[in-house]
Amino acid sequence: MQKLLLILCFLALSLADQYAVIAVGSNGYYNYRHQADACHAYQVLINHNIPKSNIIMMSYDDVPNALQNPFPGKLFNAPGNHSVDVNDGCIKDYIGADVTAKHFLNIIQGDELAMIGVGTGRVLKSGPNDHVFIYFVDHGASGVLSFPNTWLYNYQLIDAFTQMKAKGMYSQLTIYIEACYSGSMFDGVLKGNLNVYAVTAANATESSWGAYCPYEDFIDGIELDACLGDLFSVNWLENSDSANLTIETLDQQFDIAQSLTNLSHVSRYGNFSFVNETAGEFLGNLTDSLNFAGYEKSSNWESTEIKLNYLLHMYTKYQDPQYMEAILEEMEYRDKISGIFTQLALHFEMKYDADLMNAELRPLNTRCLEKNIMSFEQHCGNIKDYGLKYIQVLVNICEVGISNEETDSALKEICIL
Ligand SMILES: *[C@@H]1O[C@H](CO)[C@@H](O)[C@H](O)[C@H]1NC(C)=O
Ligand SMILES: *[C@@H]1O[C@H](CO)[C@@H](O)[C@H](O)[C@H]1NC(C)=O
Ligand SMILES: *[C@@H]1O[C@H](CO)[C@@H](O)[C@H](O)[C@H]1NC(C)=O
Ligand SMILES: *[C@@H]1O[C@H](CO)[C@@H](O)[C@H](O)[C@H]1NC(C)=O
Ligand SMILES: *[C@@H]1O[C@H](CO)[C@@H](O)[C@H](O)[C@H]1NC(C)=O
Ligand SMILES: *[C@@H]1O[C@H](CO)[C@@H](O)[C@H](O)[C@H]1NC(C)=O
Ligand SMILES: *[C@@H]1O[C@H](CO)[C@@H](O)[C@H](O)[C@H]1NC(C)=O
């Protein structure tokens, strides 16, 4: 009997395969770094012998061929004269308008029917013994991640893990997220019983940071005018390029990424029971070492400021009036959005005796947040980039118990003006 169990155990171990899903939620040249991080992650996985057929990739894919890109068709995730084009061989399953939160959720839950006729139609096909690695990179806010034109709420991601677990789609799942406020996707909502280990670029209440920003953004002497990567992302990716992941554990990789990412608090949530397994159990194992050492990272831009910094950089460099126009437009947007949120907070403050503008309540009721964001976008326009930091106000409103109906009518009143 014991022998049989041992054999079964061994079979189970040897049948464990590794699968991965990589998703980028942004577009636009000024967000260059996200698509570069994602393709770099794709290269890490294939260099480490994860079969391409086990990797699914979503990326808007507009950056490689953007007009502003001095190296058409290429993406670099680190500066220098010998930098690697990470877009070379980076195969995307879903691009452009197919990159949505709904599709991402279908893909990770293996819902093949729902994806018929979309992109390559590929979905995660992992089984109960397998290891799944997910990497998401983009903008985020309290309780939510952003996709082009859609949002992914923390409750939706947790529900998807619950379904995946119930359907036997993994034995262990590791997810790395690069986004502002990314800790808020898990803090207080990801329970240990799902066997998910989540690492985030930032804690629940802070921005994450771009890396290799101007003037550290030169390739072969030519400036790219963009941040080439994100700080947490390039730290774990460069570690994966240079360390022996057959020996290095998830725990060790976390410590390394955390200590190198000195502008935000790299954090982790969920189930830590498998942190002493090797990172290779999720990222695969390299046959030859790349000996990639990384670069000095002293030019870092705070994620929420990157659009404005980019425009200022472009105007200073090229003196083209179109950038001055865009700067004025961005300043106007900032004034407008902070004005609306200030009024909204004031509107409720007396009645509920809470500092809705400055509190940092945990986003636990994100079904409520989802409705508030819908109301906001319906009455007041889209929330993007800089505006994401104010989503915390909508979270606070939900968490102190103000109803969606009350919020909707307040926003309608404020934004009609
Ligand atoms: C973490 O997962 C392990 C293995 O499935 C399980 O034994 C343990 O109870 C989980 N931890 C928590 C806190 O749920
Ligand atoms: C989260 O980050 C903020 C801003 O950097 C910091 O003040 C706070 O102490 C951090 N909290 C945790 C739990 O890391
Ligand atoms: C990198 O390449 C540029 C242009 O080819 C050259 O001017 C520069 O000196 C090179 N830098 C190094 C460190 O080799
Ligand atoms: C992982 O290893 C460290 C150091 O060897 C140990 O302190 C820790 O308890 C281990 N964690 C688990 C979950 O086994
Ligand atoms: C990497 O090595 C681990 C054992 O250290 C093994 O379980 C895993 O299947 C390997 N992955 C690949 C892609 O070779
Ligand atoms: C990584 O470590 C394993 C296990 O010790 C060893 O067999 C392998 O040669 C190492 N790989 C490299 C590239 O050093
Ligand atoms: C963070 O680390 C970099 C080294 O990569 C260093 O240049 C920078 O000054 C550090 N920043 C802070 C705020 O400690």
Short mmCIF file of C-alpha atoms and ligand atoms in Angstrom, two decimals:
data_model
loop_
_atom_site.label_atom_id
_atom_site.label_comp_id
_atom_site.label_asym_id
_atom_site.label_seq_id
_atom_site.Cartn_x
_atom_site.Cartn_y
_atom_site.Cartn_z
CA MET A 1 0.00 0.00 0.00
CA GLN A 2 2.73 2.40 1.01
CA LYS A 3 4.68 1.49 -2.08
CA LEU A 4 1.64 2.20 -4.24
CA LEU A 5 1.18 5.56 -2.59
CA LEU A 6 4.82 6.37 -3.23
CA ILE A 7 4.46 5.43 -6.89
CA LEU A 8 1.29 7.51 -7.19
CA CYS A 9 3.10 10.36 -5.52
CA PHE A 10 5.99 10.08 -7.92
CA LEU A 11 3.62 9.94 -10.90
CA ALA A 12 1.86 13.04 -9.68
CA LEU A 13 5.17 14.86 -9.33
CA SER A 14 6.47 13.85 -12.72
CA LEU A 15 3.17 14.80 -14.34
CA ALA A 16 3.37 18.38 -13.09
CA ASP A 17 3.68 20.69 -16.06
CA GLN A 18 4.26 24.41 -16.09
CA TYR A 19 1.90 26.91 -17.71
CA ALA A 20 1.93 30.67 -17.92
CA VAL A 21 -0.28 33.60 -18.85
CA ILE A 22 1.23 37.04 -19.46
CA ALA A 23 -1.02 40.09 -19.82
CA VAL A 24 -0.28 43.76 -20.48
CA GLY A 25 -3.17 46.12 -19.89
CA SER A 26 -1.91 49.33 -21.47
CA ASN A 27 -1.33 50.97 -24.82
CA GLY A 28 0.28 54.17 -26.06
CA TYR A 29 3.98 54.86 -26.66
CA TYR A 30 4.41 56.61 -23.31
CA ASN A 31 3.56 53.22 -21.74
CA TYR A 32 6.42 51.57 -23.70
CA ARG A 33 7.72 49.95 -20.52
CA HIS A 34 4.74 47.63 -20.00
CA GLN A 35 4.89 45.89 -23.37
CA ALA A 36 8.69 45.63 -23.00
CA ASP A 37 8.41 44.04 -19.51
CA ALA A 38 5.86 41.53 -20.82
CA CYS A 39 7.92 40.42 -23.81
CA HIS A 40 10.97 40.18 -21.56
CA ALA A 41 8.95 37.84 -19.31
CA TYR A 42 8.01 35.79 -22.38
CA GLN A 43 11.73 35.51 -23.26
CA VAL A 44 12.58 34.42 -19.70
CA LEU A 45 10.00 31.62 -19.86
CA ILE A 46 11.06 30.28 -23.24
CA ASN A 47 14.77 30.59 -22.38
CA HIS A 48 13.97 28.50 -19.33
CA ASN A 49 12.41 25.74 -21.40
CA ILE A 50 8.74 26.40 -20.78
CA PRO A 51 7.13 25.21 -24.03
CA LYS A 52 5.63 28.02 -26.13
CA SER A 53 2.48 25.93 -26.35
CA ASN A 54 2.06 26.39 -22.57
CA ILE A 55 2.31 30.20 -22.66
CA ILE A 56 -0.52 32.58 -23.50
CA MET A 57 0.26 36.21 -24.18
CA MET A 58 -2.02 39.27 -24.29
CA SER A 59 -0.55 42.60 -25.37
CA TYR A 60 -2.08 45.53 -27.19
CA ASP A 61 1.12 45.44 -29.28
CA ASP A 62 0.91 48.99 -30.60
CA VAL A 63 4.27 50.11 -29.19
CA PRO A 64 6.71 48.16 -31.42
CA ASN A 65 5.39 49.88 -34.53
CA ALA A 66 4.43 53.22 -32.99
CA LEU A 67 5.62 56.26 -35.00
CA GLN A 68 7.70 57.43 -32.04
CA ASN A 69 9.67 54.17 -31.85
CA PRO A 70 13.12 54.78 -33.39
CA PHE A 71 13.59 50.99 -33.69
CA PRO A 72 10.50 49.84 -35.62
CA GLY A 73 9.28 46.39 -34.65
CA LYS A 74 11.65 46.19 -31.67
CA LEU A 75 11.32 46.50 -27.91
CA PHE A 76 14.11 46.93 -25.38
CA ASN A 77 13.71 46.36 -21.65
CA ALA A 78 17.17 47.64 -20.71
CA PRO A 79 19.44 50.34 -22.13
CA GLY A 80 22.88 49.95 -23.65
CA ASN A 81 24.72 49.05 -26.81
CA HIS A 82 24.17 45.33 -26.54
CA SER A 83 20.60 45.30 -25.36
CA VAL A 84 18.38 42.44 -26.52
CA ASP A 85 15.31 43.04 -28.69
CA VAL A 86 12.74 41.31 -26.47
CA ASN A 87 10.03 41.60 -29.15
CA ASP A 88 11.96 39.20 -31.37
CA GLY A 89 10.05 35.91 -31.11
CA CYS A 90 7.56 37.31 -28.60
CA ILE A 91 4.37 35.63 -29.83
CA LYS A 92 1.08 37.32 -28.94
CA ASP A 93 -2.22 35.45 -28.82
CA TYR A 94 -4.42 38.45 -28.20
CA ILE A 95 -3.68 41.97 -29.42
CA GLY A 96 -5.43 45.33 -29.85
CA ALA A 97 -9.10 45.46 -28.90
CA ASP A 98 -9.02 41.76 -27.89
CA VAL A 99 -7.06 42.70 -24.78
CA THR A 100 -9.89 43.04 -22.25
CA ALA A 101 -10.44 42.10 -18.63
CA LYS A 102 -13.27 39.73 -19.62
CA HIS A 103 -11.04 37.88 -22.09
CA PHE A 104 -8.26 37.65 -19.52
CA LEU A 105 -10.69 36.06 -17.07
CA ASN A 106 -11.94 33.60 -19.72
CA ILE A 107 -8.38 32.64 -20.63
CA ILE A 108 -7.20 31.88 -17.09
CA GLN A 109 -10.38 29.91 -16.38
CA GLY A 110 -9.88 27.81 -19.51
CA ASP A 111 -13.17 28.92 -21.07
CA GLU A 112 -12.49 27.85 -24.64
CA LEU A 113 -16.06 28.38 -25.89
CA ALA A 114 -16.08 32.00 -24.84
CA MET A 115 -12.91 32.68 -26.83
CA ILE A 116 -13.92 31.13 -30.16
CA GLY A 117 -13.17 33.59 -32.94
CA VAL A 118 -11.10 35.88 -30.70
CA GLY A 119 -7.33 36.10 -31.36
CA THR A 120 -5.78 32.62 -31.46
CA GLY A 121 -8.61 31.43 -29.20
CA ARG A 122 -6.05 29.78 -26.89
CA VAL A 123 -6.95 29.39 -23.21
CA LEU A 124 -5.16 27.90 -20.21
CA LYS A 125 -5.28 24.08 -20.39
CA SER A 126 -3.53 23.17 -17.17
CA GLY A 127 -4.55 20.29 -14.91
CA PRO A 128 -4.75 19.57 -11.17
CA ASN A 129 -1.03 18.75 -10.75
CA ASP A 130 0.29 21.68 -12.70
CA HIS A 131 2.02 24.88 -11.74
CA VAL A 132 0.59 28.07 -13.18
CA PHE A 133 2.44 31.38 -13.39
CA ILE A 134 0.61 34.61 -14.17
CA TYR A 135 2.28 37.95 -14.82
CA PHE A 136 0.22 41.11 -15.22
CA VAL A 137 1.69 44.52 -15.95
CA ASP A 138 -0.11 47.85 -16.27
CA HIS A 139 -1.74 50.68 -14.37
CA GLY A 140 -3.80 49.97 -11.30
CA ALA A 141 -5.71 51.69 -8.54
CA SER A 142 -7.21 50.73 -5.21
CA GLY A 143 -8.96 47.35 -5.73
CA VAL A 144 -8.69 47.36 -9.51
CA LEU A 145 -6.35 46.82 -12.46
CA SER A 146 -6.77 48.60 -15.74
CA PHE A 147 -7.11 47.12 -19.22
CA PRO A 148 -7.62 49.29 -22.32
CA ASN A 149 -11.20 50.54 -21.79
CA THR A 150 -12.07 47.92 -19.14
CA TRP A 151 -11.31 47.18 -15.49
CA LEU A 152 -10.41 44.04 -13.56
CA TYR A 153 -11.70 44.16 -9.96
CA ASN A 154 -10.08 42.25 -7.12
CA TYR A 155 -13.26 40.22 -6.49
CA GLN A 156 -13.26 39.06 -10.14
CA LEU A 157 -9.67 37.85 -9.93
CA ILE A 158 -10.32 36.00 -6.64
CA ASP A 159 -13.51 34.46 -8.09
CA ALA A 160 -11.50 33.30 -11.11
CA PHE A 161 -8.89 31.63 -8.83
CA THR A 162 -11.72 29.95 -6.93
CA GLN A 163 -13.18 28.58 -10.17
CA MET A 164 -9.76 27.46 -11.41
CA LYS A 165 -9.11 25.64 -8.16
CA ALA A 166 -12.55 23.99 -8.27
CA LYS A 167 -11.99 22.90 -11.89
CA GLY A 168 -8.57 21.44 -11.01
CA MET A 169 -6.52 23.86 -13.08
CA TYR A 170 -3.48 23.99 -10.80
CA SER A 171 -1.83 22.56 -7.74
CA GLN A 172 0.03 25.81 -7.09
CA LEU A 173 -0.39 29.22 -8.66
CA THR A 174 2.09 32.09 -8.52
CA ILE A 175 1.13 35.54 -9.74
CA TYR A 176 3.38 38.61 -10.08
CA ILE A 177 1.72 41.98 -10.62
CA GLU A 178 3.34 45.24 -11.67
CA ALA A 179 0.89 48.09 -11.07
CA CYS A 180 0.26 50.99 -8.75
CA TYR A 181 -1.62 49.98 -5.58
CA SER A 182 -1.21 46.35 -6.70
CA GLY A 183 -1.24 45.09 -3.11
CA SER A 184 -4.90 46.12 -2.96
CA MET A 185 -5.77 43.31 -5.40
CA PHE A 186 -5.02 40.83 -2.59
CA ASP A 187 -4.74 42.56 0.80
CA GLY A 188 -7.54 41.20 2.95
CA VAL A 189 -9.22 39.35 0.05
CA LEU A 190 -6.84 36.56 -1.03
CA LYS A 191 -7.24 33.64 1.40
CA GLY A 192 -4.57 30.98 1.93
CA ASN A 193 -6.89 28.09 0.98
CA LEU A 194 -6.68 28.92 -2.75
CA ASN A 195 -3.00 27.94 -2.82
CA VAL A 196 -2.12 31.14 -4.62
CA TYR A 197 1.11 33.00 -3.93
CA ALA A 198 0.91 36.63 -5.05
CA VAL A 199 3.78 39.12 -5.32
CA THR A 200 3.07 42.78 -6.07
CA ALA A 201 5.25 45.71 -7.13
CA ALA A 202 3.70 48.02 -4.57
CA ASN A 203 1.65 47.77 -1.41
CA ALA A 204 -2.07 48.62 -1.34
CA THR A 205 -1.66 52.39 -1.04
CA GLU A 206 1.28 53.50 -3.19
CA SER A 207 2.42 54.00 -6.76
CA SER A 208 4.86 51.71 -8.52
CA TRP A 209 7.77 53.12 -10.52
CA GLY A 210 9.13 53.12 -14.04
CA ALA A 211 12.82 52.37 -14.61
CA TYR A 212 15.37 53.31 -17.29
CA CYS A 213 13.48 56.54 -17.85
CA PRO A 214 15.03 59.50 -19.72
CA TYR A 215 18.01 59.99 -19.73
CA GLU A 216 18.79 56.35 -19.07
CA ASP A 217 16.83 55.27 -22.14
CA PHE A 218 19.53 55.06 -24.83
CA ILE A 219 19.96 52.11 -27.18
CA ASP A 220 23.04 52.20 -29.41
CA GLY A 221 23.35 55.93 -28.80
CA ILE A 222 19.72 56.65 -29.75
CA GLU A 223 17.26 57.86 -27.15
CA LEU A 224 13.86 56.12 -26.94
CA ASP A 225 12.13 58.94 -25.02
CA ALA A 226 10.36 56.48 -22.72
CA CYS A 227 10.87 54.45 -19.57
CA LEU A 228 12.11 51.10 -20.90
CA GLY A 229 10.86 49.08 -17.94
CA ASP A 230 9.23 49.11 -14.52
CA LEU A 231 11.41 48.90 -11.45
CA PHE A 232 9.95 45.79 -9.78
CA SER A 233 9.58 44.05 -13.14
CA VAL A 234 13.11 44.59 -14.39
CA ASN A 235 14.39 43.55 -10.97
CA TRP A 236 12.72 40.14 -11.01
CA LEU A 237 13.27 39.67 -14.74
CA GLU A 238 16.98 40.50 -14.60
CA ASN A 239 17.32 38.23 -11.59
CA SER A 240 15.69 35.45 -13.62
CA ASP A 241 18.11 36.13 -16.47
CA SER A 242 21.15 35.85 -14.26
CA ALA A 243 20.39 33.47 -11.38
CA ASN A 244 20.19 29.69 -11.45
CA LEU A 245 16.47 29.17 -10.93
CA THR A 246 17.04 25.45 -10.41
CA ILE A 247 18.53 26.49 -7.05
CA GLU A 248 17.05 29.91 -6.25
CA THR A 249 13.73 29.71 -4.41
CA LEU A 250 10.63 31.86 -4.83
CA ASP A 251 11.40 33.22 -1.38
CA GLN A 252 14.92 34.23 -2.41
CA GLN A 253 13.66 35.85 -5.60
CA PHE A 254 11.16 37.83 -3.54
CA ASP A 255 13.89 39.06 -1.18
CA ILE A 256 16.10 40.10 -4.09
CA ALA A 257 13.31 41.93 -5.95
CA GLN A 258 12.14 43.56 -2.73
CA SER A 259 15.55 44.89 -1.76
CA LEU A 260 16.37 46.17 -5.26
CA THR A 261 13.00 47.89 -5.63
CA ASN A 262 13.78 50.77 -3.32
CA LEU A 263 10.97 53.17 -4.31
CA SER A 264 7.93 51.04 -3.46
CA HIS A 265 7.22 48.20 -1.03
CA VAL A 266 7.29 44.92 -2.97
CA SER A 267 4.70 42.87 -1.06
CA ARG A 268 3.25 39.38 -0.99
CA TYR A 269 -0.05 37.75 -0.09
CA GLY A 270 -1.84 34.43 -0.09
CA ASN A 271 -0.34 31.03 0.64
CA PHE A 272 3.37 30.94 1.47
CA SER A 273 3.60 27.16 1.94
CA PHE A 274 5.56 26.68 -1.30
CA VAL A 275 7.93 29.67 -1.17
CA ASN A 276 10.84 27.33 -0.55
CA GLU A 277 10.30 25.61 -3.88
CA THR A 278 12.62 26.80 -6.62
CA ALA A 279 11.58 29.68 -8.85
CA GLY A 280 12.26 27.19 -11.65
CA GLU A 281 9.11 25.33 -10.62
CA PHE A 282 7.19 28.26 -12.14
CA LEU A 283 9.60 30.07 -14.45
CA GLY A 284 11.41 27.00 -15.78
CA ASN A 285 15.11 26.15 -15.74
CA LEU A 286 17.82 27.67 -17.84
CA THR A 287 20.25 25.32 -19.55
CA ASP A 288 22.98 27.92 -19.99
CA SER A 289 23.47 30.92 -17.82
CA LEU A 290 23.03 34.26 -19.61
CA ASN A 291 25.30 36.06 -17.15
CA PHE A 292 23.21 39.18 -17.44
CA ALA A 293 24.15 41.66 -14.75
CA GLY A 294 21.66 44.50 -15.23
CA TYR A 295 22.28 48.20 -15.21
CA GLU A 296 22.31 51.15 -12.87
CA LYS A 297 18.75 52.32 -12.31
CA SER A 298 18.83 55.92 -11.17
CA SER A 299 16.27 57.47 -13.53
CA ASN A 300 12.91 56.32 -12.21
CA TRP A 301 9.55 58.01 -12.73
CA GLU A 302 6.54 57.53 -10.50
CA SER A 303 3.95 55.67 -12.53
CA THR A 304 1.11 58.17 -12.05
CA GLU A 305 3.40 60.97 -13.33
CA ILE A 306 4.77 59.19 -16.37
CA LYS A 307 2.39 60.62 -18.96
CA LEU A 308 3.12 64.22 -17.93
CA ASN A 309 6.86 63.56 -17.56
CA TYR A 310 6.88 62.04 -21.03
CA LEU A 311 5.13 65.06 -22.56
CA LEU A 312 7.45 67.50 -20.74
CA HIS A 313 10.47 65.52 -21.92
CA MET A 314 9.21 65.54 -25.52
CA TYR A 315 8.44 69.25 -25.49
CA THR A 316 11.81 70.15 -23.98
CA LYS A 317 13.62 68.00 -26.50
CA TYR A 318 11.72 68.73 -29.71
CA GLN A 319 9.99 72.09 -28.97
CA ASP A 320 7.04 70.81 -30.98
CA PRO A 321 3.83 72.73 -30.11
CA GLN A 322 1.73 69.54 -30.28
CA TYR A 323 3.41 68.46 -27.01
CA MET A 324 2.66 71.81 -25.35
CA GLU A 325 -0.97 71.36 -26.37
CA ALA A 326 -0.98 67.87 -24.88
CA ILE A 327 0.62 69.18 -21.66
CA LEU A 328 -2.09 71.82 -21.30
CA GLU A 329 -4.74 69.19 -21.97
CA GLU A 330 -3.24 66.93 -19.30
CA MET A 331 -3.13 69.81 -16.77
CA GLU A 332 -6.75 70.60 -17.55
CA TYR A 333 -7.70 66.94 -17.06
CA ARG A 334 -5.91 66.90 -13.70
CA ASP A 335 -7.71 70.03 -12.52
CA LYS A 336 -11.03 68.68 -13.65
CA ILE A 337 -10.66 65.27 -12.06
CA SER A 338 -9.31 66.52 -8.73
CA GLY A 339 -12.13 69.11 -8.67
CA ILE A 340 -14.81 66.47 -9.17
CA PHE A 341 -13.42 64.22 -6.46
CA THR A 342 -13.00 67.09 -4.02
CA GLN A 343 -16.64 68.04 -4.52
CA LEU A 344 -17.77 64.45 -4.21
CA ALA A 345 -15.88 63.98 -0.94
CA LEU A 346 -17.28 67.26 0.43
CA HIS A 347 -20.78 66.27 -0.59
CA PHE A 348 -20.71 63.26 1.76
CA GLU A 349 -18.28 64.39 4.41
CA MET A 350 -20.71 66.19 6.70
CA LYS A 351 -23.27 63.45 6.58
CA TYR A 352 -20.87 60.55 7.13
CA ASP A 353 -18.18 62.26 9.21
CA ALA A 354 -15.30 60.65 7.32
CA ASP A 355 -12.29 62.11 5.52
CA LEU A 356 -13.26 60.53 2.22
CA MET A 357 -10.59 62.42 0.29
CA ASN A 358 -7.60 61.24 2.33
CA ALA A 359 -8.62 57.98 3.99
CA GLU A 360 -7.04 54.81 2.63
CA LEU A 361 -9.70 52.22 3.42
CA ARG A 362 -9.19 48.69 2.14
CA PRO A 363 -11.16 47.88 -1.03
CA LEU A 364 -13.13 44.92 0.29
CA ASN A 365 -16.44 45.66 -1.43
CA THR A 366 -15.36 46.07 -5.02
CA ARG A 367 -18.76 45.10 -6.45
CA CYS A 368 -19.82 48.44 -5.01
CA LEU A 369 -16.68 50.08 -6.44
CA GLU A 370 -17.47 48.65 -9.87
CA LYS A 371 -20.86 50.39 -9.87
CA ASN A 372 -19.33 53.65 -8.65
CA ILE A 373 -16.72 53.61 -11.40
CA MET A 374 -19.49 52.97 -13.95
CA SER A 375 -21.45 55.94 -12.60
CA PHE A 376 -18.37 58.11 -12.65
CA GLU A 377 -17.53 57.24 -16.25
CA GLN A 378 -21.12 57.69 -17.34
CA HIS A 379 -21.52 61.16 -15.83
CA CYS A 380 -17.98 62.53 -15.66
CA GLY A 381 -15.85 60.82 -18.37
CA ASN A 382 -13.07 58.23 -18.32
CA ILE A 383 -10.65 57.79 -15.45
CA LYS A 384 -7.14 57.36 -16.79
CA ASP A 385 -3.50 57.51 -15.68
CA TYR A 386 -3.24 60.36 -13.16
CA GLY A 387 -6.96 60.05 -12.30
CA LEU A 388 -6.45 56.47 -11.06
CA LYS A 389 -5.20 57.68 -7.69
CA TYR A 390 -8.63 59.13 -6.92
CA ILE A 391 -10.32 55.74 -7.24
CA GLN A 392 -9.45 55.46 -3.55
CA VAL A 393 -12.18 58.07 -2.91
CA LEU A 394 -14.77 55.81 -4.59
CA VAL A 395 -13.44 52.93 -2.48
CA ASN A 396 -13.77 54.98 0.70
CA ILE A 397 -17.36 55.84 -0.23
CA CYS A 398 -18.21 52.14 -0.55
CA GLU A 399 -16.39 51.11 2.61
CA VAL A 400 -18.18 53.64 4.84
CA GLY A 401 -21.47 52.31 3.51
CA ILE A 402 -22.71 55.01 1.14
CA SER A 403 -24.98 53.42 -1.44
CA ASN A 404 -24.38 53.29 -5.18
CA GLU A 405 -27.62 55.18 -5.75
CA GLU A 406 -26.54 58.07 -3.56
CA THR A 407 -23.14 58.18 -5.23
CA ASP A 408 -24.66 58.05 -8.68
CA SER A 409 -26.96 60.98 -8.05
CA ALA A 410 -24.17 63.02 -6.44
CA LEU A 411 -21.90 62.43 -9.46
CA LYS A 412 -24.71 63.26 -11.84
CA GLU A 413 -25.25 66.55 -10.06
CA ILE A 414 -21.54 67.44 -9.84
CA CYS A 415 -20.69 66.57 -13.43
CA ILE A 416 -23.69 68.15 -15.12
CA LEU A 417 -21.98 71.53 -14.60
C1 LIG B 1 -1.66 26.63 2.02
O1 LIG B 1 -1.71 25.52 1.16
C2 LIG B 1 -1.36 24.29 1.82
C3 LIG B 1 -1.25 23.23 0.76
O2 LIG B 1 -2.44 23.13 0.01
C4 LIG B 1 -2.39 23.99 2.88
O3 LIG B 1 -2.02 22.81 3.57
C5 LIG B 1 -2.45 25.15 3.86
O4 LIG B 1 -3.48 24.96 4.78
C6 LIG B 1 -2.67 26.47 3.12
N1 LIG B 1 -2.53 27.57 4.06
C7 LIG B 1 -3.56 28.34 4.43
C8 LIG B 1 -3.21 29.45 5.35
O5 LIG B 1 -4.70 28.16 4.04
C1 LIG B 2 2.72 51.27 2.05
O1 LIG B 2 3.37 52.33 1.39
C2 LIG B 2 3.20 53.58 2.03
C3 LIG B 2 3.78 54.62 1.10
O2 LIG B 2 5.08 54.31 0.71
C4 LIG B 2 3.83 53.55 3.40
O3 LIG B 2 3.65 54.78 4.04
C5 LIG B 2 3.19 52.43 4.21
O4 LIG B 2 3.86 52.31 5.44
C6 LIG B 2 3.28 51.12 3.46
N1 LIG B 2 2.53 50.10 4.18
C7 LIG B 2 2.88 48.82 4.16
C8 LIG B 2 2.00 47.90 4.92
O5 LIG B 2 3.85 48.42 3.55
C1 LIG B 3 27.31 53.11 -27.74
O1 LIG B 3 27.06 53.38 -29.09
C2 LIG B 3 27.09 54.76 -29.43
C3 LIG B 3 26.66 54.92 -30.88
O2 LIG B 3 27.04 53.85 -31.66
C4 LIG B 3 28.48 55.30 -29.17
O3 LIG B 3 28.50 56.71 -29.45
C5 LIG B 3 28.83 55.08 -27.70
O4 LIG B 3 30.15 55.48 -27.45
C6 LIG B 3 28.67 53.62 -27.33
N1 LIG B 3 28.84 53.48 -25.89
C7 LIG B 3 29.63 52.58 -25.36
C8 LIG B 3 29.71 52.57 -23.87
O5 LIG B 3 30.26 51.77 -26.04
C1 LIG B 4 11.45 28.25 4.13
O1 LIG B 4 12.83 28.22 4.50
C2 LIG B 4 13.14 29.12 5.55
C3 LIG B 4 14.65 29.14 5.73
O2 LIG B 4 15.20 27.89 5.47
C4 LIG B 4 12.39 28.73 6.80
O3 LIG B 4 12.67 29.63 7.85
C5 LIG B 4 10.89 28.74 6.50
O4 LIG B 4 10.16 28.29 7.61
C6 LIG B 4 10.56 27.89 5.31
N1 LIG B 4 9.17 28.11 4.94
C7 LIG B 4 8.34 27.12 4.62
C8 LIG B 4 6.94 27.51 4.29
O5 LIG B 4 8.70 25.97 4.55
C1 LIG B 5 12.55 22.85 -13.63
O1 LIG B 5 13.09 22.05 -12.61
C2 LIG B 5 12.16 21.57 -11.67
C3 LIG B 5 12.89 20.78 -10.62
O2 LIG B 5 13.91 21.56 -10.07
C4 LIG B 5 11.12 20.72 -12.38
O3 LIG B 5 10.12 20.32 -11.45
C5 LIG B 5 10.47 21.51 -13.49
O4 LIG B 5 9.59 20.69 -14.22
C6 LIG B 5 11.55 22.05 -14.43
N1 LIG B 5 10.91 22.87 -15.45
C7 LIG B 5 11.24 22.85 -16.73
C8 LIG B 5 10.42 23.71 -17.66
O5 LIG B 5 12.16 22.21 -17.15
C1 LIG B 6 22.22 25.24 -11.80
O1 LIG B 6 22.21 24.41 -10.67
C2 LIG B 6 22.08 23.03 -10.98
C3 LIG B 6 21.87 22.27 -9.67
O2 LIG B 6 22.92 22.50 -8.79
C4 LIG B 6 23.31 22.57 -11.74
O3 LIG B 6 23.17 21.22 -12.10
C5 LIG B 6 23.42 23.42 -13.01
O4 LIG B 6 24.62 23.11 -13.69
C6 LIG B 6 23.43 24.90 -12.67
N1 LIG B 6 23.33 25.65 -13.91
C7 LIG B 6 24.19 26.59 -14.23
C8 LIG B 6 23.98 27.27 -15.55
O5 LIG B 6 25.12 26.90 -13.51
C1 LIG B 7 17.71 53.09 -5.30
O1 LIG B 7 18.73 52.29 -5.82
C2 LIG B 7 19.46 52.87 -6.90
C3 LIG B 7 20.48 51.84 -7.35
O2 LIG B 7 19.96 50.99 -8.31
C4 LIG B 7 20.13 54.16 -6.45
O3 LIG B 7 20.78 54.76 -7.56
C5 LIG B 7 19.08 55.11 -5.90
O4 LIG B 7 19.70 56.24 -5.37
C6 LIG B 7 18.24 54.43 -4.81
N1 LIG B 7 17.16 55.31 -4.44
C7 LIG B 7 16.77 55.49 -3.19
C8 LIG B 7 15.64 56.43 -2.97
O5 LIG B 7 17.30 54.91 -2.27
#
